[in-house]
PDB file of C-alpha atoms and ligand atoms in Angstrom:
ATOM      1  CA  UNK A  23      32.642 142.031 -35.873  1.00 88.00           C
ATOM      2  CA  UNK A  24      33.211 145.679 -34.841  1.00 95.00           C
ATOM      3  CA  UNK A  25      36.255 147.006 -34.734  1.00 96.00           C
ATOM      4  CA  UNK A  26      38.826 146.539 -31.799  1.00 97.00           C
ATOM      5  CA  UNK A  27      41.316 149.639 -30.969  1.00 98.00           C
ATOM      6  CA  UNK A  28      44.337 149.509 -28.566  1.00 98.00           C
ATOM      7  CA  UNK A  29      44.892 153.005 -27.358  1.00 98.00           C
ATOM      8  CA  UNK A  30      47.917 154.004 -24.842  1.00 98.00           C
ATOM      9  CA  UNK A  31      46.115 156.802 -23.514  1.00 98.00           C
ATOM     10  CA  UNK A  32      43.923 158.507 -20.661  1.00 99.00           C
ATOM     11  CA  UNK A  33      39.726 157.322 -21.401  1.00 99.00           C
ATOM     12  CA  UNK A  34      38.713 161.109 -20.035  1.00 99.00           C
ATOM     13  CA  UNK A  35      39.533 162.499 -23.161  1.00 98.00           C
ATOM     14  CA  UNK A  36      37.454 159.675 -25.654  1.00 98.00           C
ATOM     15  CA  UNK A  37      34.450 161.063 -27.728  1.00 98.00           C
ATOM     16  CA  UNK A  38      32.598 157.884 -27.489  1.00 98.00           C
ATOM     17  CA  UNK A  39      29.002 156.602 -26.892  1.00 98.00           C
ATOM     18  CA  UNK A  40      30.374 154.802 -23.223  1.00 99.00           C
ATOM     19  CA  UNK A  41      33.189 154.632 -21.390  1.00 99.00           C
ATOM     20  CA  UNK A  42      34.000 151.684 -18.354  1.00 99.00           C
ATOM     21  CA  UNK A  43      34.901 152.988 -14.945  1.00 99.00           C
ATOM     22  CA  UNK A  44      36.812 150.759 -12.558  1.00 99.00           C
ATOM     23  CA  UNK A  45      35.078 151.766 -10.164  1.00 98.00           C
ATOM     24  CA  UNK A  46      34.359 150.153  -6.232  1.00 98.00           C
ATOM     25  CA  UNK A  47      31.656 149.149  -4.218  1.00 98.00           C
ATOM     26  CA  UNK A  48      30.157 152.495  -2.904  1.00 98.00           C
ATOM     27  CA  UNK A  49      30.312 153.731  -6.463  1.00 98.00           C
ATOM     28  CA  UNK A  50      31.402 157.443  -4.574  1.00 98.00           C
ATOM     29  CA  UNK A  51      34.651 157.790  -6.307  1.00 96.00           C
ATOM     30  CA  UNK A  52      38.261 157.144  -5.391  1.00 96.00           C
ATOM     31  CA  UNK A  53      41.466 157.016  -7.134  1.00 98.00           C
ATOM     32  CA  UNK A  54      42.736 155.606 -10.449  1.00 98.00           C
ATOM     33  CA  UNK A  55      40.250 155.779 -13.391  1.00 98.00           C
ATOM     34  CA  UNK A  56      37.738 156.221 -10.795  1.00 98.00           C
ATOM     35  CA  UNK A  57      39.488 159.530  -9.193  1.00 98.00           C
ATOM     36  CA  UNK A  58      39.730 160.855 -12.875  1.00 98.00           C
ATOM     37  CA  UNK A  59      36.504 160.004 -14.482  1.00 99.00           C
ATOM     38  CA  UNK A  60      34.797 161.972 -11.843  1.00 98.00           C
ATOM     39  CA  UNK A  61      37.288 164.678 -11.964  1.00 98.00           C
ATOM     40  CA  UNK A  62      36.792 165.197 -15.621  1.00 98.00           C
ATOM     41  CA  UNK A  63      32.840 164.303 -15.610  1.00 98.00           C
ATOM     42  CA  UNK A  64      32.210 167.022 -13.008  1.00 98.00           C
ATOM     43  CA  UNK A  65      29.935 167.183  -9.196  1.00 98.00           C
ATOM     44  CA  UNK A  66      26.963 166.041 -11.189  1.00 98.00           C
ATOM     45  CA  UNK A  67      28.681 162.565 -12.077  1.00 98.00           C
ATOM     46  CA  UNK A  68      28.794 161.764  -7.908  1.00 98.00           C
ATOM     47  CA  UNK A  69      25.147 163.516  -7.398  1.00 98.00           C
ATOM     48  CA  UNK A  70      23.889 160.757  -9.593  1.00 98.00           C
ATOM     49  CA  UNK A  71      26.157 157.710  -8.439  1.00 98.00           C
ATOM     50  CA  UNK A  72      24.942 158.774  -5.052  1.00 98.00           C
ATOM     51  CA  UNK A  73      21.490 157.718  -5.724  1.00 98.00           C
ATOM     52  CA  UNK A  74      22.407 154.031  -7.036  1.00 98.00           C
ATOM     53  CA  UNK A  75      22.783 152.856  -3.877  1.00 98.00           C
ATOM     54  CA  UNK A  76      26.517 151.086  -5.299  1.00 98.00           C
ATOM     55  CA  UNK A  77      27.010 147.918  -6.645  1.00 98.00           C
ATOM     56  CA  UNK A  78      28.442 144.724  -6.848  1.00 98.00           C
ATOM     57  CA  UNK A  79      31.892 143.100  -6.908  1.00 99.00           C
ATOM     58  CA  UNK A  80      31.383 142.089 -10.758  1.00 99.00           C
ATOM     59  CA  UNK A  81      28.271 144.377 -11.383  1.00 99.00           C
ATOM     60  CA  UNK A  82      27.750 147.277 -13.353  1.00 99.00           C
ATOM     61  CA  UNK A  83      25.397 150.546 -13.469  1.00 99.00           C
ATOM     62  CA  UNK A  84      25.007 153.643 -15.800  1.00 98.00           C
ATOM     63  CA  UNK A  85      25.418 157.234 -15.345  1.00 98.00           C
ATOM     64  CA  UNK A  86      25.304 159.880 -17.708  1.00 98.00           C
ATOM     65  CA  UNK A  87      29.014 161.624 -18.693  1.00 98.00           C
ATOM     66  CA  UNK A  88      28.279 165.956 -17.960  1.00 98.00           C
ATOM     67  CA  UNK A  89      31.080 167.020 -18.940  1.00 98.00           C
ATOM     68  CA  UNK A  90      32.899 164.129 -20.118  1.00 99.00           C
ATOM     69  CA  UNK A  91      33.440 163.907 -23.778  1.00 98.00           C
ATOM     70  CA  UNK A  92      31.633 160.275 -23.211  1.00 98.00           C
ATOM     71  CA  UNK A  93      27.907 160.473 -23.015  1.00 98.00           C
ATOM     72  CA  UNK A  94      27.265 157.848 -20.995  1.00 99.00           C
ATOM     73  CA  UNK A  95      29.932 156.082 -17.891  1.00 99.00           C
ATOM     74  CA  UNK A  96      29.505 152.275 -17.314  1.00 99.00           C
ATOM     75  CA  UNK A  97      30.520 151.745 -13.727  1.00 99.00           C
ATOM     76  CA  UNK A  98      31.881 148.389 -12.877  1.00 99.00           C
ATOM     77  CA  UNK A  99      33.501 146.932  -9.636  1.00 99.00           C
ATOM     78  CA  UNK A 100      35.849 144.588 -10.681  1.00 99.00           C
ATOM     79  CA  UNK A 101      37.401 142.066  -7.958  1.00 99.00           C
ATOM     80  CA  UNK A 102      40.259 142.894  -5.835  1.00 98.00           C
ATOM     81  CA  UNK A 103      43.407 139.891  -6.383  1.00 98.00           C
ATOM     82  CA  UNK A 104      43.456 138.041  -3.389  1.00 98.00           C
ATOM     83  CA  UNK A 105      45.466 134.873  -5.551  1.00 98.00           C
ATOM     84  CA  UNK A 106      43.049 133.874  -7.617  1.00 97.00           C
ATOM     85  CA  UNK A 107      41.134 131.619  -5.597  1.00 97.00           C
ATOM     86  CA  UNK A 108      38.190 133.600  -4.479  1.00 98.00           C
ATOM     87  CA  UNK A 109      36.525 133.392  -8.076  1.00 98.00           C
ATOM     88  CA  UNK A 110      38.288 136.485  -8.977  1.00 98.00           C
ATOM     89  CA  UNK A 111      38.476 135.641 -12.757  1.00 98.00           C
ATOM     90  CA  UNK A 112      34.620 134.575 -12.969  1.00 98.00           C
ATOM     91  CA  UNK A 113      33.546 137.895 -11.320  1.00 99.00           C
ATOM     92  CA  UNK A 114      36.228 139.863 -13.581  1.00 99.00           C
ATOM     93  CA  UNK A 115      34.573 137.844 -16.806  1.00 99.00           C
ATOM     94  CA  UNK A 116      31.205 139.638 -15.280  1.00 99.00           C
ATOM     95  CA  UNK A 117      32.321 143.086 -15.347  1.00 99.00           C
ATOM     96  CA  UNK A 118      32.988 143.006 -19.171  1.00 99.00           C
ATOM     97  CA  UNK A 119      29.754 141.112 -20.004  1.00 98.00           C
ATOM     98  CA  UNK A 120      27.572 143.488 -17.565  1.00 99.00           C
ATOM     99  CA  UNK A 121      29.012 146.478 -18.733  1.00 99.00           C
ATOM    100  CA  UNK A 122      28.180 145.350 -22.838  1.00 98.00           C
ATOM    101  CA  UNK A 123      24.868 144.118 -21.530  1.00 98.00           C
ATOM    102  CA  UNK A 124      24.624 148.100 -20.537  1.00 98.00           C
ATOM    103  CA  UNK A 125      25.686 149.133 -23.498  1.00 98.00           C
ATOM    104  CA  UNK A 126      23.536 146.658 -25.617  1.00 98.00           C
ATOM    105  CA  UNK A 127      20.083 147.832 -23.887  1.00 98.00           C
ATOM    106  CA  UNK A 128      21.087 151.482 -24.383  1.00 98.00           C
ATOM    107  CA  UNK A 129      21.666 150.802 -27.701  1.00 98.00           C
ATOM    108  CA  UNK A 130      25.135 152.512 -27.114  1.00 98.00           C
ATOM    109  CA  UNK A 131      27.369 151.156 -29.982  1.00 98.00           C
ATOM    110  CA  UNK A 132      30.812 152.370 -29.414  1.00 98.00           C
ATOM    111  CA  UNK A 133      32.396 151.447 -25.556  1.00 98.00           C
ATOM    112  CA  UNK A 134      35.837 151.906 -24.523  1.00 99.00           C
ATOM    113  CA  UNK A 135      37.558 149.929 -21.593  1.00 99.00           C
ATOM    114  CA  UNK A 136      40.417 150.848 -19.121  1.00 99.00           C
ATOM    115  CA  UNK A 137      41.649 147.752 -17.952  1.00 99.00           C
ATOM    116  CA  UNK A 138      39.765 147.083 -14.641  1.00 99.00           C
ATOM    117  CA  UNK A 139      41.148 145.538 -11.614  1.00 99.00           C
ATOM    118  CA  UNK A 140      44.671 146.152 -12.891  1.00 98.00           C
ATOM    119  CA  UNK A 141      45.819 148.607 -10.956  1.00 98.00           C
ATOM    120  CA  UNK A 142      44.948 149.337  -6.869  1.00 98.00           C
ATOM    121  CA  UNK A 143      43.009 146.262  -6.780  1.00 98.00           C
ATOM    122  CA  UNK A 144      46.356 144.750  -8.041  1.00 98.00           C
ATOM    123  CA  UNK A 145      45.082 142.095 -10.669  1.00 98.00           C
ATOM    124  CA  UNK A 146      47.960 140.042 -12.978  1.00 98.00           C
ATOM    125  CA  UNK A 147      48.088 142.131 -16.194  1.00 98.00           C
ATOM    126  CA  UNK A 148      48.557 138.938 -18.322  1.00 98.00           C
ATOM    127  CA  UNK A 149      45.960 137.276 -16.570  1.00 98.00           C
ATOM    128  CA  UNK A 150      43.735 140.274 -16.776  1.00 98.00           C
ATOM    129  CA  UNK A 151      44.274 141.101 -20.115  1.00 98.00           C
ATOM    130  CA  UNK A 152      43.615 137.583 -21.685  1.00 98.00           C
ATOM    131  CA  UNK A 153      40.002 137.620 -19.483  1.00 98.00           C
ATOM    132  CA  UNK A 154      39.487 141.069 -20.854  1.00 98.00           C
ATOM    133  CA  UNK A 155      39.955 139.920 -24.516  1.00 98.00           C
ATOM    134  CA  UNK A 156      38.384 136.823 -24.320  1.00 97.00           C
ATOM    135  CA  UNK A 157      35.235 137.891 -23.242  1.00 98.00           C
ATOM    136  CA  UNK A 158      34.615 140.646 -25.054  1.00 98.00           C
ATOM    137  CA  UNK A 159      35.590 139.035 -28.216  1.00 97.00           C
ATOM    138  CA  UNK A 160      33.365 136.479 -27.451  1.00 97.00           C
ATOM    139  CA  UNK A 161      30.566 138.395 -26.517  1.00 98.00           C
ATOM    140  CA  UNK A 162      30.744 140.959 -29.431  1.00 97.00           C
ATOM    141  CA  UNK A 163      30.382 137.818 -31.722  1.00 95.00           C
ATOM    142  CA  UNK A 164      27.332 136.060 -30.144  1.00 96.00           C
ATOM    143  CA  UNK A 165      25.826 140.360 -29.744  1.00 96.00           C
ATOM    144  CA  UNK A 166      26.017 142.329 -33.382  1.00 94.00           C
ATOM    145  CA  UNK A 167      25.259 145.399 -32.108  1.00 95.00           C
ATOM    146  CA  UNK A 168      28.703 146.971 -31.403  1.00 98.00           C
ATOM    147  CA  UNK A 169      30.822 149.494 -34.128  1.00 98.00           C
ATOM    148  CA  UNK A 170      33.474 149.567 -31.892  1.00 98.00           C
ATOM    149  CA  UNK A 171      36.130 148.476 -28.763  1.00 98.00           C
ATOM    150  CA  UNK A 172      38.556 150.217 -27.580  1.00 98.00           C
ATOM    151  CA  UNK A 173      40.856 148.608 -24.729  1.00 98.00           C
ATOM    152  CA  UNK A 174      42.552 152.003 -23.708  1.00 98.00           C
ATOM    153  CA  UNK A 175      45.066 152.620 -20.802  1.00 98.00           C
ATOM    154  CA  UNK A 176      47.891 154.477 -19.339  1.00 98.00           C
ATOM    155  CA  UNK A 177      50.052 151.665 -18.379  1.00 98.00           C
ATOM    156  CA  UNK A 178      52.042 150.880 -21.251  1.00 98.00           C
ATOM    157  CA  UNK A 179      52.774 147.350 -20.440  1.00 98.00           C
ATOM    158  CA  UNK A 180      48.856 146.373 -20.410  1.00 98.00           C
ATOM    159  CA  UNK A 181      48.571 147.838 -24.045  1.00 98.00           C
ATOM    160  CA  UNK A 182      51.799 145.662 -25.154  1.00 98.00           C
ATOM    161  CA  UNK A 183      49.769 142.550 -23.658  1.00 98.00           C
ATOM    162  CA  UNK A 184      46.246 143.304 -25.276  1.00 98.00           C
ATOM    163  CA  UNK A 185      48.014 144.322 -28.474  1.00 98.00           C
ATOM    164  CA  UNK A 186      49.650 140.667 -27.978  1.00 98.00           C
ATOM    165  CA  UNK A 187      46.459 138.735 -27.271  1.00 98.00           C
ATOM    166  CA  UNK A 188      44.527 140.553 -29.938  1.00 97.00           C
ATOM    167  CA  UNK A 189      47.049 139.105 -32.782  1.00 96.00           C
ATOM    168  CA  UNK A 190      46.472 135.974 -32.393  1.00 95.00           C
ATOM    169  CA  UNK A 191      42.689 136.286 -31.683  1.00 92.00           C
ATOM    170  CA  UNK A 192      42.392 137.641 -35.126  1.00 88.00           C
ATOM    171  CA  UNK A 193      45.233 134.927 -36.513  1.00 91.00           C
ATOM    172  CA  UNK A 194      42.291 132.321 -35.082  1.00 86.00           C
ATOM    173  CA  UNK A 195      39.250 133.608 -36.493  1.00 77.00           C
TER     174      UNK A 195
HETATM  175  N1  AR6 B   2      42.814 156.510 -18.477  1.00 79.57           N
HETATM  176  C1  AR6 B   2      43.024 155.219 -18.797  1.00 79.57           C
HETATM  177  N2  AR6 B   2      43.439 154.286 -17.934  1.00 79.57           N
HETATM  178  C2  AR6 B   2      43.668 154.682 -16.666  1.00 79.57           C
HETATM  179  C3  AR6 B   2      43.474 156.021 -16.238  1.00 79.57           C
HETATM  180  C4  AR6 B   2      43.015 156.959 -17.206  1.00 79.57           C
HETATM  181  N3  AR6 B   2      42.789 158.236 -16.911  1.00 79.57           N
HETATM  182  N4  AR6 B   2      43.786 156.101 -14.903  1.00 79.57           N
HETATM  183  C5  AR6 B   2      44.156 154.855 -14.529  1.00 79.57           C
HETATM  184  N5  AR6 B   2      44.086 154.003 -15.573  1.00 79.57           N
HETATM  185  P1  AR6 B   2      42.550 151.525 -11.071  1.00 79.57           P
HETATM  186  P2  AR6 B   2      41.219 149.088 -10.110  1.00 79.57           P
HETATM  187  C6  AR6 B   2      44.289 152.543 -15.603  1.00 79.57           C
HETATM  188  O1  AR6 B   2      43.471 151.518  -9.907  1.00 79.57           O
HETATM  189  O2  AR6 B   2      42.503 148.363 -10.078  1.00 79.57           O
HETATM  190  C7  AR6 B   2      39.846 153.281  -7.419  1.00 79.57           C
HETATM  191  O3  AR6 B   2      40.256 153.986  -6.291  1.00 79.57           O
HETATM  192  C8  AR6 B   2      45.408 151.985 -14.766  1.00 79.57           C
HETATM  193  O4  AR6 B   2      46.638 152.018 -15.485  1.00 79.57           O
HETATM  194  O5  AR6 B   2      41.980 152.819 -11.502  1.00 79.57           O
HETATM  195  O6  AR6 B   2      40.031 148.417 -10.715  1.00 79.57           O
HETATM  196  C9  AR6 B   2      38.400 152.806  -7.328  1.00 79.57           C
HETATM  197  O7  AR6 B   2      37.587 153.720  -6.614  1.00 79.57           O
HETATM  198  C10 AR6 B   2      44.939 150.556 -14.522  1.00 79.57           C
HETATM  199  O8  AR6 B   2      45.438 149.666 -15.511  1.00 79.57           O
HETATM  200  O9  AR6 B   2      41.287 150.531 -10.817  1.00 79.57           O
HETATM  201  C11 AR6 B   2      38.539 151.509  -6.605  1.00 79.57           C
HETATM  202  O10 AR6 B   2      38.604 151.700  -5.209  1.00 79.57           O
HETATM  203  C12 AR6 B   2      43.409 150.632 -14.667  1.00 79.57           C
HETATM  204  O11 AR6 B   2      43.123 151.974 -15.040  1.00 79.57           O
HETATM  205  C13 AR6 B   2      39.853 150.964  -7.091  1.00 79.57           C
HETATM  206  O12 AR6 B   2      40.607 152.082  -7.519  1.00 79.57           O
HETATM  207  C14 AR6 B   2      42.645 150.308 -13.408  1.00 79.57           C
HETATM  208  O13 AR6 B   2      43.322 150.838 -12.290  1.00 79.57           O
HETATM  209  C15 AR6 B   2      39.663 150.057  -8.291  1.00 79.57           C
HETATM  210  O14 AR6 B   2      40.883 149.471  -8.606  1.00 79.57           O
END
């Protein structure tokens, strides 16, 4: 198992192999993460998303980071909450597992996570959070090729909830 961090805190700033971008369909930038991934990545970040053609509700694709402190920037569309009906926590479940089937290819060991679809696209935290956990607990069992997790984000209440949810994962294994 590779370590899992919790990190109240802003992903622009993480040294890491990957970082996740909660990104939308056109993959041309917005607010959020989105707004401050490319603000911090630089011009170049949107030259490249421009060619990818955008992606998926539940998809992901990979840029390089320019300027980021990240090399690389998983970009994944996660679902907007319309109540839960319209299959919004399957296609959630396939942002985490496309964007660690990214990193797995790449060989990138170390990915870090904002928490996607929790804030403009309005997503339950609790709900969220216990998708978010799940899977990629799940996933970095069945896949050992990982060093490390990190579930980082601003919103202090989401970090209380993973922090939650990760305590009693590990009181099960
Ligand atoms: N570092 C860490 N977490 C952050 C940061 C940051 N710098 N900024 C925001 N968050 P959101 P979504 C957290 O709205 O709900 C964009 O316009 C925030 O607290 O960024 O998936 C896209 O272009 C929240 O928990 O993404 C799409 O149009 C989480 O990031 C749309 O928003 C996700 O919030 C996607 O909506």
């Amino acid at each position: 198992m590779p370590e899992i961090e919790i990190i109240n805190g802003d992903i622009t700033k993480l040294p890491i192999a990957a970082i996740v971008n909660a990104a939308n369909n056109s993959l041309l930038g917005g607010g959020g993460v989105d707004g401050a991934i490319h603000r911090a990545a630089g011009p170049w970040l949107l030259d490249e998303c421009k060619k990818l053609g955008g992606c998926e509700t539940g998809q992901s694709k990979i840029t390089k980071g320019y300027y980021l402190p990240a090399s690389f920037v998983i970009h994944t569309v996660g679902p907007v909450w319309q109540g839960g009906n319209k299959n919004e926590p399957e296609l959630l479940k396939s942002c985490y597992i496309t964007a660690l089937d990214l990193a797995r290819e790449k060989g990138l060991r170390k990915i870090a996570f904002p928490a996607i679809s929790c804030g403009v696209y309005g997503y339950p935290i609790d709900k969220a959070a216990e998708i978010a956990v799940s899977t990629v607990i799940k996933y970095v069992r069945q896949y050992d090729c990982f060093d490390k997790i990190i579930f980082i984000d601003l919103n202090p209440y989401i970090i209380k909830e993973y922090e939650k949810l990760l305590e009693i994962a590990k009181r099960q294994m």
